[in-house]
Amino acid sequence: EVQLVESGGGMVQPGGSLRLSCAASGFAFSGYDMHWVRQTTGKGLEWVSSIGAVGDSYYPDSVKGRFTISRENGKNSLYLQMDSLRAGDTAVYYCARSSEGLLDFDYWGQGTLVTVSS
Amino acid sequence: QSVLTQPPSASGTPGQRVTISCSGGSSNIGRNYVYWYQQVPGTAPKLLIYRNNQRPSGVPDRFSGSKSGTSASLAISGLRSDDEADYYCATWDDSLSAYVFGTGTKVTVL
């Protein structure tokens, strides 16, 4: 059974940093692209970052230069290092997988809440 | 503000057919595959349609997707109470170099 379990969320002050993790199981992690998507309370979905099976990474302008996605295939783990956090980054963060080279986010984790507040 | 526009709400009675539109542009829907996700409040999104009109295994054939030009649609036939959820379209935008989600549509079963 495919499982994605996020952790590392919490409350942080503006300007602070946080590192999210996503533990994957039930599939050949190294062969899939992985992604982070966030959702603000009561609002829609926003793509945050993606990393390919070979380690290439992608970001929207809203987080470029502040967030860094990485993966550790030997540990079946995905990470999101978030620096210079802003109030607008407050959201539930989901990790998701897709087939290599495609954007069919077919499995999602349960999400972890990040709150940026003073 | 998303580049993909959906109606904020849609509704129907059990057994009816409901259609949700997703309007985009030449840099997104016009050039790339469209995906649809269903999200029951309090849970993670679920992939409903991929590559415009393909259903993952386990998704009932009551759900169908289509695309024409710069717009896409999701149709739900034989509406059921457990179809009550938020529905999002998504695609890659070549101009933004970003994966974009639609504004979302809340489906209510009357």
XYZ file of C-alpha atoms in Angstrom:
228
model
C 0.000 0.000 0.000
C 1.341 3.399 -1.005
C 1.775 5.721 1.959
C 3.088 9.258 2.275
C 3.450 10.671 5.776
C 4.429 14.291 6.334
C 6.015 15.642 9.488
C 7.838 18.715 10.723
C 5.047 21.253 10.703
C 4.514 23.690 13.536
C 4.518 27.328 14.477
C 7.404 29.601 13.523
C 7.981 33.343 13.626
C 8.199 35.431 10.460
C 11.685 35.220 9.023
C 12.246 31.824 10.590
C 12.927 28.426 9.066
C 11.290 25.023 9.123
C 12.088 21.691 7.495
C 9.283 19.391 6.421
C 9.758 15.685 5.796
C 7.706 13.162 3.888
C 8.261 9.456 4.521
C 7.276 7.264 1.604
C 6.508 3.554 1.605
C 4.822 0.926 -0.534
C 6.395 1.896 -3.860
C 9.772 2.319 -5.593
C 10.398 5.860 -4.337
C 13.463 6.528 -6.494
C 11.487 6.059 -9.686
C 8.890 8.731 -9.054
C 8.757 12.509 -9.175
C 7.748 14.069 -5.862
C 5.972 17.293 -5.061
C 4.856 19.674 -2.333
C 1.465 21.378 -2.532
C -0.007 23.711 0.084
C -3.480 24.837 1.012
C -4.355 27.844 3.109
C -7.264 27.489 5.499
C -10.474 27.496 3.546
C -8.691 28.358 0.342
C -7.471 26.602 -2.747
C -4.434 24.552 -3.635
C -1.033 25.997 -4.564
C 1.902 24.084 -6.019
C 5.052 24.693 -3.988
C 7.827 22.621 -5.533
C 8.727 19.482 -7.436
C 11.755 17.231 -7.694
C 12.342 14.747 -10.426
C 13.504 11.195 -10.045
C 16.973 12.369 -11.090
C 16.986 15.321 -8.687
C 15.995 18.228 -10.921
C 13.912 20.753 -8.956
C 11.253 23.317 -9.794
C 9.581 26.158 -7.894
C 6.971 28.847 -8.503
C 8.113 32.449 -8.133
C 6.296 32.746 -4.796
C 8.820 30.498 -3.027
C 11.838 30.520 -5.345
C 14.977 31.432 -3.432
C 13.352 30.731 -0.053
C 12.331 27.051 -0.271
C 14.533 24.096 -1.209
C 13.198 20.662 -2.098
C 15.401 17.591 -1.764
C 15.120 13.837 -1.618
C 17.051 10.976 -0.082
C 16.239 7.873 -2.081
C 18.082 5.561 0.295
C 15.720 6.645 3.062
C 12.603 6.919 0.873
C 12.251 10.478 2.073
C 11.332 13.857 0.630
C 12.155 17.158 2.290
C 11.225 20.820 2.049
C 13.542 23.357 3.657
C 11.619 26.587 4.150
C 13.579 29.755 4.965
C 12.584 33.406 5.332
C 9.057 32.345 6.144
C 6.212 34.831 5.810
C 2.691 34.962 7.176
C 1.456 34.120 3.691
C 3.241 30.753 3.886
C 0.805 29.619 6.590
C -0.913 26.554 5.174
C -1.303 22.805 5.278
C 1.559 21.301 3.286
C 0.980 18.067 1.392
C 3.527 15.852 -0.291
C 2.419 13.982 -3.396
C 3.943 11.690 -5.982
C 3.553 11.436 -9.733
C 4.789 9.175 -12.472
C 8.211 10.250 -13.759
C 7.904 13.182 -16.141
C 4.180 13.550 -15.597
C 1.949 15.626 -13.344
C -0.631 13.070 -12.256
C -0.428 13.529 -8.470
C -1.871 10.109 -7.760
C -1.073 9.734 -4.071
C -1.048 12.410 -1.380
C -0.064 12.491 2.258
C -2.412 13.663 5.000
C -0.700 17.042 5.278
C 1.182 18.948 7.972
C 0.225 22.409 9.218
C 2.717 25.256 9.111
C 1.805 28.450 10.939
C 3.921 31.564 10.533
C 3.044 34.063 13.216
C 4.646 36.314 15.775
C -5.504 34.805 -8.313
C -5.413 31.604 -10.346
C -5.053 31.546 -14.117
C -7.628 28.741 -14.181
C -11.175 29.872 -13.474
C -13.895 27.592 -12.140
C -17.411 28.392 -10.955
C -17.417 28.634 -7.145
C -20.317 26.245 -6.758
C -22.446 23.673 -8.520
C -25.313 21.553 -7.291
C -27.728 18.843 -8.261
C -30.103 16.266 -6.876
C -29.180 12.598 -6.533
C -29.001 10.928 -9.928
C -28.560 14.158 -11.865
C -25.599 15.112 -14.033
C -23.400 18.020 -12.980
C -20.745 19.664 -15.129
C -17.884 21.828 -13.864
C -15.964 24.088 -16.211
C -12.320 25.145 -16.057
C -11.326 28.111 -18.197
C -7.688 28.810 -18.956
C -5.528 30.103 -21.768
C -3.167 29.214 -24.564
C -0.186 28.870 -22.242
C -1.833 26.339 -19.955
C -4.900 24.301 -20.921
C -4.315 25.112 -24.592
C -0.974 23.291 -24.578
C -0.965 20.821 -21.713
C -2.857 17.976 -20.122
C -5.596 18.775 -17.625
C -5.995 16.984 -14.308
C -8.953 16.947 -11.918
C -8.867 16.420 -8.173
C -11.622 15.787 -5.653
C -11.198 16.983 -2.081
C -13.590 16.090 0.695
C -13.215 18.742 3.435
C -10.628 17.743 6.009
C -8.932 15.228 3.733
C -6.193 15.282 1.114
C -7.041 15.768 -2.562
C -7.628 12.677 -4.682
C -6.751 12.334 -8.354
C -9.949 11.938 -10.336
C -8.931 12.504 -13.963
C -5.500 12.644 -15.618
C -4.363 13.483 -19.144
C -7.677 15.278 -19.888
C -9.976 12.268 -19.796
C -8.302 9.245 -18.202
C -9.555 7.748 -14.951
C -7.194 6.143 -12.427
C -8.166 2.663 -11.380
C -10.871 2.771 -8.739
C -12.493 5.985 -9.978
C -16.042 5.231 -11.144
C -16.953 5.873 -14.780
C -19.569 8.340 -13.508
C -16.696 10.825 -13.608
C -15.530 11.982 -17.030
C -13.228 14.702 -18.267
C -12.955 16.559 -21.536
C -10.922 19.374 -23.038
C -11.528 21.726 -25.934
C -9.178 24.544 -26.828
C -8.419 26.519 -23.680
C -11.195 25.062 -21.554
C -11.853 21.775 -19.827
C -14.829 20.185 -18.111
C -15.530 17.571 -15.500
C -18.874 15.800 -15.618
C -20.368 13.823 -12.777
C -23.293 11.644 -13.781
C -25.602 9.766 -11.442
C -24.811 12.245 -8.674
C -24.483 10.686 -5.201
C -24.369 12.212 -1.743
C -20.742 11.192 -1.320
C -19.821 13.291 -4.369
C -20.171 16.356 -2.163
C -16.682 17.813 -2.219
C -14.475 20.497 -3.689
C -13.210 19.871 -7.205
C -10.063 21.408 -8.686
C -8.695 21.401 -12.212
C -4.934 21.684 -12.737
C -2.383 21.893 -15.498
C 1.119 23.158 -16.303
C 1.431 26.771 -17.405
C 4.270 27.303 -19.887
C 4.402 31.085 -19.345
C 4.558 30.854 -15.559
C 6.650 27.658 -15.579
C 4.370 26.496 -12.830
C 1.792 23.830 -12.070
C -1.435 25.752 -11.531
C -4.655 24.767 -9.846
C -8.083 26.127 -10.598
C -10.051 28.232 -8.156
C -12.095 25.220 -7.079
C -15.783 24.328 -7.280
C -17.862 23.190 -4.334
C -20.384 20.561 -5.373
C -23.490 20.237 -3.233
C -25.958 17.380 -3.492
C -29.405 18.746 -2.719
